[in-house]
Amino acid sequence: MNNKQYSSTWQRLQELLVVTLLGDIPTIALGPKLRNLVYRIIFAQMSSPVYIQNGVEFMGTDCIEMGKGVYLFKGVRIDAKGHPNNRVHLGNGVAIERNVDIGCMEDTYIQISEEAFIGPDVCIAGPGNIKIGKRCMIAAHSGIYANHHNFTDPLKPIKYQGVTRKGIVIEDDCWLGHGVTVLDGVTIGQGSVIGAGAVVNKDIPPFSIAVGAPVRIVKSRIAKDLVTSAD
């Protein structure tokens, strides 16, 4: 075993030990305070205070950064393992509700910026880079998927045709309604509102209101007239 493999193995053992011992201590038994104190030895960066409920799962903690005032609720899973260049950054005041799944694959950077809110049962997945801006609100059961499976060869299983990884940017102060799906390569402009159930497969200009599957722009927040668009 070379030094790099040894370091990775030792990091994973530390991670398993600390999370196993402290991860399921209930809130009423001072669990969040203990996790706030001890977890910082295994994370790339962890400001104080943070609030981590019991039942939160971490993998690749040496690639995870958490700012001041981060809230993680029961059932959250953050997986940054798989590549030394992976990085998950949670800015100051980020709140991540129950059963959110955040996952990297290879050479992935997922950034959730200051005071963003991620609702229950949301999935945020690489391998493309993902940036969620300041004070964004992502409602329950939404999916943000920075990859797209190639399927051009009908004689070859789709599983083996690889994926694209263009990345996703959701700019500051956006609100995504319940069950929104955001696909790879999309930028959602600042201040936009995406209606429940929309499938966002193209760029959305700033301060737009957009609905539908596939998504269409129905109004601008900074104009009185409805936006008419053929695309």
PDB file of C-alpha atoms in Angstrom, residues 7-216:
ATOM      1  CA  SER A   7      -3.772   8.155   3.934  1.00  0.00           C
ATOM      2  CA  SER A   8      -7.129   7.526   2.253  1.00  0.00           C
ATOM      3  CA  THR A   9      -7.705   4.352   4.265  1.00  0.00           C
ATOM      4  CA  TRP A  10      -6.804   6.069   7.544  1.00  0.00           C
ATOM      5  CA  GLN A  11      -9.131   8.977   6.740  1.00  0.00           C
ATOM      6  CA  ARG A  12     -11.989   6.567   6.047  1.00  0.00           C
ATOM      7  CA  LEU A  13     -11.357   4.682   9.309  1.00  0.00           C
ATOM      8  CA  GLN A  14     -11.407   7.940  11.273  1.00  0.00           C
ATOM      9  CA  GLU A  15     -14.588   8.955   9.484  1.00  0.00           C
ATOM     10  CA  LEU A  16     -16.331   5.641  10.226  1.00  0.00           C
ATOM     11  CA  LEU A  17     -15.250   5.669  13.855  1.00  0.00           C
ATOM     12  CA  VAL A  18     -16.355   9.226  14.594  1.00  0.00           C
ATOM     13  CA  VAL A  19     -19.650   9.049  12.679  1.00  0.00           C
ATOM     14  CA  THR A  20     -20.511   5.607  14.096  1.00  0.00           C
ATOM     15  CA  LEU A  21     -19.890   6.716  17.666  1.00  0.00           C
ATOM     16  CA  LEU A  22     -21.594  10.104  17.468  1.00  0.00           C
ATOM     17  CA  GLY A  23     -23.880  10.029  14.437  1.00  0.00           C
ATOM     18  CA  ASP A  24     -26.914   8.471  16.124  1.00  0.00           C
ATOM     19  CA  ILE A  25     -26.799  10.221  19.501  1.00  0.00           C
ATOM     20  CA  PRO A  26     -30.255  11.841  19.749  1.00  0.00           C
ATOM     21  CA  THR A  27     -30.818  15.568  19.873  1.00  0.00           C
ATOM     22  CA  ILE A  28     -32.168  15.349  23.401  1.00  0.00           C
ATOM     23  CA  ALA A  29     -28.905  13.711  24.531  1.00  0.00           C
ATOM     24  CA  LEU A  30     -26.709  16.647  23.432  1.00  0.00           C
ATOM     25  CA  GLY A  31     -25.918  14.907  20.137  1.00  0.00           C
ATOM     26  CA  PRO A  32     -25.675  18.104  18.047  1.00  0.00           C
ATOM     27  CA  LYS A  33     -23.259  19.712  20.531  1.00  0.00           C
ATOM     28  CA  LEU A  34     -20.993  16.664  20.586  1.00  0.00           C
ATOM     29  CA  ARG A  35     -21.000  16.410  16.800  1.00  0.00           C
ATOM     30  CA  ASN A  36     -20.273  20.132  16.540  1.00  0.00           C
ATOM     31  CA  LEU A  37     -17.179  19.666  18.695  1.00  0.00           C
ATOM     32  CA  VAL A  38     -15.774  16.379  17.402  1.00  0.00           C
ATOM     33  CA  TYR A  39     -16.668  16.210  13.695  1.00  0.00           C
ATOM     34  CA  ARG A  40     -14.284  19.035  12.856  1.00  0.00           C
ATOM     35  CA  ILE A  41     -11.321  16.626  13.141  1.00  0.00           C
ATOM     36  CA  ILE A  42     -12.503  14.699  10.062  1.00  0.00           C
ATOM     37  CA  PHE A  43     -13.881  17.475   7.826  1.00  0.00           C
ATOM     38  CA  ALA A  44     -11.868  19.590   5.388  1.00  0.00           C
ATOM     39  CA  GLN A  45     -13.406  22.655   7.024  1.00  0.00           C
ATOM     40  CA  MET A  46     -16.103  23.035   9.666  1.00  0.00           C
ATOM     41  CA  SER A  47     -16.989  26.392  11.176  1.00  0.00           C
ATOM     42  CA  SER A  48     -18.801  26.844  14.478  1.00  0.00           C
ATOM     43  CA  PRO A  49     -21.539  26.509  15.337  1.00  0.00           C
ATOM     44  CA  VAL A  50     -23.175  23.916  13.085  1.00  0.00           C
ATOM     45  CA  TYR A  51     -26.258  21.840  13.873  1.00  0.00           C
ATOM     46  CA  ILE A  52     -26.275  18.202  12.736  1.00  0.00           C
ATOM     47  CA  GLN A  53     -29.178  16.003  13.791  1.00  0.00           C
ATOM     48  CA  ASN A  54     -28.764  12.280  14.419  1.00  0.00           C
ATOM     49  CA  GLY A  55     -28.928   9.926  11.442  1.00  0.00           C
ATOM     50  CA  VAL A  56     -26.915  12.116   9.040  1.00  0.00           C
ATOM     51  CA  GLU A  57     -24.519  10.115   6.832  1.00  0.00           C
ATOM     52  CA  PHE A  58     -21.194  11.425   5.520  1.00  0.00           C
ATOM     53  CA  MET A  59     -18.687   9.876   3.119  1.00  0.00           C
ATOM     54  CA  GLY A  60     -15.470  11.578   2.027  1.00  0.00           C
ATOM     55  CA  THR A  61     -15.486  14.086   4.882  1.00  0.00           C
ATOM     56  CA  ASP A  62     -11.998  15.300   3.936  1.00  0.00           C
ATOM     57  CA  CYS A  63     -13.653  16.813   0.830  1.00  0.00           C
ATOM     58  CA  ILE A  64     -16.570  18.465   2.686  1.00  0.00           C
ATOM     59  CA  GLU A  65     -16.592  22.081   3.924  1.00  0.00           C
ATOM     60  CA  MET A  66     -19.283  23.581   6.164  1.00  0.00           C
ATOM     61  CA  GLY A  67     -19.699  27.227   7.078  1.00  0.00           C
ATOM     62  CA  LYS A  68     -21.090  28.816  10.205  1.00  0.00           C
ATOM     63  CA  GLY A  69     -24.703  28.119  11.104  1.00  0.00           C
ATOM     64  CA  VAL A  70     -25.237  25.146   8.781  1.00  0.00           C
ATOM     65  CA  TYR A  71     -28.269  22.989   9.668  1.00  0.00           C
ATOM     66  CA  LEU A  72     -28.460  19.334   8.576  1.00  0.00           C
ATOM     67  CA  PHE A  73     -31.582  17.383   9.504  1.00  0.00           C
ATOM     68  CA  LYS A  74     -32.226  13.646   9.904  1.00  0.00           C
ATOM     69  CA  GLY A  75     -31.616  11.399   6.913  1.00  0.00           C
ATOM     70  CA  VAL A  76     -29.303  13.763   5.024  1.00  0.00           C
ATOM     71  CA  ARG A  77     -26.607  11.934   3.055  1.00  0.00           C
ATOM     72  CA  ILE A  78     -23.531  13.741   1.687  1.00  0.00           C
ATOM     73  CA  ASP A  79     -21.141  11.613  -0.377  1.00  0.00           C
ATOM     74  CA  ALA A  80     -17.965  13.344  -1.574  1.00  0.00           C
ATOM     75  CA  LYS A  81     -15.793  10.257  -1.932  1.00  0.00           C
ATOM     76  CA  GLY A  82     -14.430   8.833  -5.164  1.00  0.00           C
ATOM     77  CA  HIS A  83     -11.862  11.402  -6.230  1.00  0.00           C
ATOM     78  CA  PRO A  84      -9.339  13.571  -4.347  1.00  0.00           C
ATOM     79  CA  ASN A  85     -10.487  16.665  -6.258  1.00  0.00           C
ATOM     80  CA  ASN A  86     -14.119  16.282  -5.179  1.00  0.00           C
ATOM     81  CA  ARG A  87     -15.481  19.089  -3.034  1.00  0.00           C
ATOM     82  CA  VAL A  88     -18.802  19.803  -1.351  1.00  0.00           C
ATOM     83  CA  HIS A  89     -19.094  23.298   0.103  1.00  0.00           C
ATOM     84  CA  LEU A  90     -22.009  24.396   2.301  1.00  0.00           C
ATOM     85  CA  GLY A  91     -21.954  28.149   2.903  1.00  0.00           C
ATOM     86  CA  ASN A  92     -22.900  30.027   6.056  1.00  0.00           C
ATOM     87  CA  GLY A  93     -26.498  29.547   7.119  1.00  0.00           C
ATOM     88  CA  VAL A  94     -27.335  26.732   4.682  1.00  0.00           C
ATOM     89  CA  ALA A  95     -30.264  24.574   5.822  1.00  0.00           C
ATOM     90  CA  ILE A  96     -30.703  21.071   4.402  1.00  0.00           C
ATOM     91  CA  GLU A  97     -33.932  19.309   5.307  1.00  0.00           C
ATOM     92  CA  ARG A  98     -34.616  15.615   5.885  1.00  0.00           C
ATOM     93  CA  ASN A  99     -33.568  12.872   3.475  1.00  0.00           C
ATOM     94  CA  VAL A 100     -31.652  15.092   1.063  1.00  0.00           C
ATOM     95  CA  ASP A 101     -29.064  13.163  -0.973  1.00  0.00           C
ATOM     96  CA  ILE A 102     -25.974  15.039  -2.231  1.00  0.00           C
ATOM     97  CA  GLY A 103     -23.515  12.987  -4.276  1.00  0.00           C
ATOM     98  CA  CYS A 104     -20.295  13.519  -6.205  1.00  0.00           C
ATOM     99  CA  MET A 105     -18.762  11.085  -8.659  1.00  0.00           C
ATOM    100  CA  GLU A 106     -15.397  12.095 -10.101  1.00  0.00           C
ATOM    101  CA  ASP A 107     -13.696  15.505  -9.976  1.00  0.00           C
ATOM    102  CA  THR A 108     -16.957  17.148  -8.855  1.00  0.00           C
ATOM    103  CA  TYR A 109     -17.549  20.471  -7.092  1.00  0.00           C
ATOM    104  CA  ILE A 110     -20.963  21.018  -5.485  1.00  0.00           C
ATOM    105  CA  GLN A 111     -21.423  24.460  -3.941  1.00  0.00           C
ATOM    106  CA  ILE A 112     -24.500  25.455  -1.951  1.00  0.00           C
ATOM    107  CA  SER A 113     -24.107  29.125  -1.118  1.00  0.00           C
ATOM    108  CA  GLU A 114     -25.015  31.242   1.901  1.00  0.00           C
ATOM    109  CA  GLU A 115     -28.516  30.957   3.393  1.00  0.00           C
ATOM    110  CA  ALA A 116     -29.768  28.545   0.729  1.00  0.00           C
ATOM    111  CA  PHE A 117     -32.580  26.183   1.754  1.00  0.00           C
ATOM    112  CA  ILE A 118     -32.858  22.642   0.416  1.00  0.00           C
ATOM    113  CA  GLY A 119     -36.234  21.007   1.109  1.00  0.00           C
ATOM    114  CA  PRO A 120     -36.943  17.382   2.059  1.00  0.00           C
ATOM    115  CA  ASP A 121     -36.151  14.485  -0.298  1.00  0.00           C
ATOM    116  CA  VAL A 122     -34.163  16.560  -2.796  1.00  0.00           C
ATOM    117  CA  CYS A 123     -31.431  14.868  -4.848  1.00  0.00           C
ATOM    118  CA  ILE A 124     -28.339  16.826  -5.979  1.00  0.00           C
ATOM    119  CA  ALA A 125     -25.956  14.727  -8.061  1.00  0.00           C
ATOM    120  CA  GLY A 126     -22.762  15.130 -10.117  1.00  0.00           C
ATOM    121  CA  PRO A 127     -20.439  14.326 -11.815  1.00  0.00           C
ATOM    122  CA  GLY A 128     -20.823  17.770 -13.388  1.00  0.00           C
ATOM    123  CA  ASN A 129     -20.197  20.785 -11.151  1.00  0.00           C
ATOM    124  CA  ILE A 130     -23.249  22.289  -9.443  1.00  0.00           C
ATOM    125  CA  LYS A 131     -23.569  25.776  -7.985  1.00  0.00           C
ATOM    126  CA  ILE A 132     -26.656  26.822  -6.024  1.00  0.00           C
ATOM    127  CA  GLY A 133     -26.598  30.543  -5.282  1.00  0.00           C
ATOM    128  CA  LYS A 134     -27.204  32.599  -2.172  1.00  0.00           C
ATOM    129  CA  ARG A 135     -30.657  32.498  -0.569  1.00  0.00           C
ATOM    130  CA  CYS A 136     -32.038  30.022  -3.098  1.00  0.00           C
ATOM    131  CA  MET A 137     -35.008  27.885  -2.033  1.00  0.00           C
ATOM    132  CA  ILE A 138     -35.346  24.375  -3.469  1.00  0.00           C
ATOM    133  CA  ALA A 139     -38.673  22.740  -2.582  1.00  0.00           C
ATOM    134  CA  ALA A 140     -39.257  19.104  -1.658  1.00  0.00           C
ATOM    135  CA  HIS A 141     -38.753  16.199  -4.079  1.00  0.00           C
ATOM    136  CA  SER A 142     -36.776  18.252  -6.602  1.00  0.00           C
ATOM    137  CA  GLY A 143     -33.838  16.803  -8.530  1.00  0.00           C
ATOM    138  CA  ILE A 144     -30.693  18.576  -9.773  1.00  0.00           C
ATOM    139  CA  TYR A 145     -28.761  16.218 -12.042  1.00  0.00           C
ATOM    140  CA  ALA A 146     -25.468  17.367 -13.589  1.00  0.00           C
ATOM    141  CA  ASN A 147     -25.077  14.447 -15.966  1.00  0.00           C
ATOM    142  CA  HIS A 148     -26.716  13.075 -19.070  1.00  0.00           C
ATOM    143  CA  HIS A 149     -26.423   9.515 -20.375  1.00  0.00           C
ATOM    144  CA  ASN A 150     -25.304   9.076 -23.983  1.00  0.00           C
ATOM    145  CA  PHE A 151     -27.524   6.732 -26.009  1.00  0.00           C
ATOM    146  CA  THR A 152     -26.587   7.244 -29.664  1.00  0.00           C
ATOM    147  CA  ASP A 153     -25.550   3.624 -30.302  1.00  0.00           C
ATOM    148  CA  PRO A 154     -28.629   1.351 -30.240  1.00  0.00           C
ATOM    149  CA  LEU A 155     -26.418  -1.764 -30.315  1.00  0.00           C
ATOM    150  CA  LYS A 156     -24.563  -0.897 -27.134  1.00  0.00           C
ATOM    151  CA  PRO A 157     -26.088  -0.813 -23.644  1.00  0.00           C
ATOM    152  CA  ILE A 158     -26.760   2.767 -22.539  1.00  0.00           C
ATOM    153  CA  LYS A 159     -24.978   1.966 -19.291  1.00  0.00           C
ATOM    154  CA  TYR A 160     -21.666   1.675 -21.168  1.00  0.00           C
ATOM    155  CA  GLN A 161     -21.983   4.708 -23.458  1.00  0.00           C
ATOM    156  CA  GLY A 162     -20.776   7.220 -20.875  1.00  0.00           C
ATOM    157  CA  VAL A 163     -22.228  10.514 -19.682  1.00  0.00           C
ATOM    158  CA  THR A 164     -21.876  14.216 -20.408  1.00  0.00           C
ATOM    159  CA  ARG A 165     -21.063  16.588 -17.549  1.00  0.00           C
ATOM    160  CA  LYS A 166     -21.681  20.197 -18.529  1.00  0.00           C
ATOM    161  CA  GLY A 167     -22.673  21.350 -15.038  1.00  0.00           C
ATOM    162  CA  ILE A 168     -25.553  23.344 -13.552  1.00  0.00           C
ATOM    163  CA  VAL A 169     -25.724  26.890 -12.186  1.00  0.00           C
ATOM    164  CA  ILE A 170     -28.683  28.192 -10.178  1.00  0.00           C
ATOM    165  CA  GLU A 171     -27.987  31.845  -9.511  1.00  0.00           C
ATOM    166  CA  ASP A 172     -28.826  33.818  -6.350  1.00  0.00           C
ATOM    167  CA  ASP A 173     -32.358  34.212  -4.984  1.00  0.00           C
ATOM    168  CA  CYS A 174     -34.115  31.555  -7.085  1.00  0.00           C
ATOM    169  CA  TRP A 175     -37.160  29.588  -5.937  1.00  0.00           C
ATOM    170  CA  LEU A 176     -37.754  26.116  -7.343  1.00  0.00           C
ATOM    171  CA  GLY A 177     -41.194  24.685  -6.554  1.00  0.00           C
ATOM    172  CA  HIS A 178     -42.126  21.162  -5.521  1.00  0.00           C
ATOM    173  CA  GLY A 179     -40.822  18.386  -7.750  1.00  0.00           C
ATOM    174  CA  VAL A 180     -38.746  20.489 -10.162  1.00  0.00           C
ATOM    175  CA  THR A 181     -36.136  18.638 -12.240  1.00  0.00           C
ATOM    176  CA  VAL A 182     -33.050  20.536 -13.442  1.00  0.00           C
ATOM    177  CA  LEU A 183     -31.030  18.833 -16.184  1.00  0.00           C
ATOM    178  CA  ASP A 184     -27.348  19.013 -17.088  1.00  0.00           C
ATOM    179  CA  GLY A 185     -26.003  22.100 -18.844  1.00  0.00           C
ATOM    180  CA  VAL A 186     -28.663  24.498 -17.525  1.00  0.00           C
ATOM    181  CA  THR A 187     -28.236  27.955 -15.984  1.00  0.00           C
ATOM    182  CA  ILE A 188     -31.196  29.426 -14.077  1.00  0.00           C
ATOM    183  CA  GLY A 189     -30.802  33.180 -13.882  1.00  0.00           C
ATOM    184  CA  GLN A 190     -30.897  35.244 -10.715  1.00  0.00           C
ATOM    185  CA  GLY A 191     -34.270  35.833  -9.089  1.00  0.00           C
ATOM    186  CA  SER A 192     -36.149  33.279 -11.189  1.00  0.00           C
ATOM    187  CA  VAL A 193     -39.156  31.245 -10.053  1.00  0.00           C
ATOM    188  CA  ILE A 194     -39.689  27.725 -11.426  1.00  0.00           C
ATOM    189  CA  GLY A 195     -43.186  26.283 -11.016  1.00  0.00           C
ATOM    190  CA  ALA A 196     -43.916  22.935  -9.393  1.00  0.00           C
ATOM    191  CA  GLY A 197     -43.223  19.884 -11.525  1.00  0.00           C
ATOM    192  CA  ALA A 198     -41.249  21.742 -14.198  1.00  0.00           C
ATOM    193  CA  VAL A 199     -38.477  20.039 -16.164  1.00  0.00           C
ATOM    194  CA  VAL A 200     -35.761  22.627 -16.785  1.00  0.00           C
ATOM    195  CA  ASN A 201     -33.902  21.552 -19.920  1.00  0.00           C
ATOM    196  CA  LYS A 202     -32.729  24.979 -21.127  1.00  0.00           C
ATOM    197  CA  ASP A 203     -31.315  28.210 -19.723  1.00  0.00           C
ATOM    198  CA  ILE A 204     -33.707  30.532 -17.895  1.00  0.00           C
ATOM    199  CA  PRO A 205     -33.036  34.309 -18.076  1.00  0.00           C
ATOM    200  CA  PRO A 206     -32.801  36.265 -14.805  1.00  0.00           C
ATOM    201  CA  PHE A 207     -36.054  37.212 -13.044  1.00  0.00           C
ATOM    202  CA  SER A 208     -38.182  34.830 -15.097  1.00  0.00           C
ATOM    203  CA  ILE A 209     -41.227  32.827 -14.091  1.00  0.00           C
ATOM    204  CA  ALA A 210     -41.170  29.467 -15.843  1.00  0.00           C
ATOM    205  CA  VAL A 211     -43.435  26.403 -15.739  1.00  0.00           C
ATOM    206  CA  GLY A 212     -44.076  23.130 -17.528  1.00  0.00           C
ATOM    207  CA  ALA A 213     -42.412  19.983 -18.779  1.00  0.00           C
ATOM    208  CA  PRO A 214     -40.443  20.887 -20.795  1.00  0.00           C
ATOM    209  CA  VAL A 215     -40.121  24.292 -19.184  1.00  0.00           C
ATOM    210  CA  ARG A 216     -41.399  27.458 -20.844  1.00  0.00           C
TER     211      ARG A 216
END
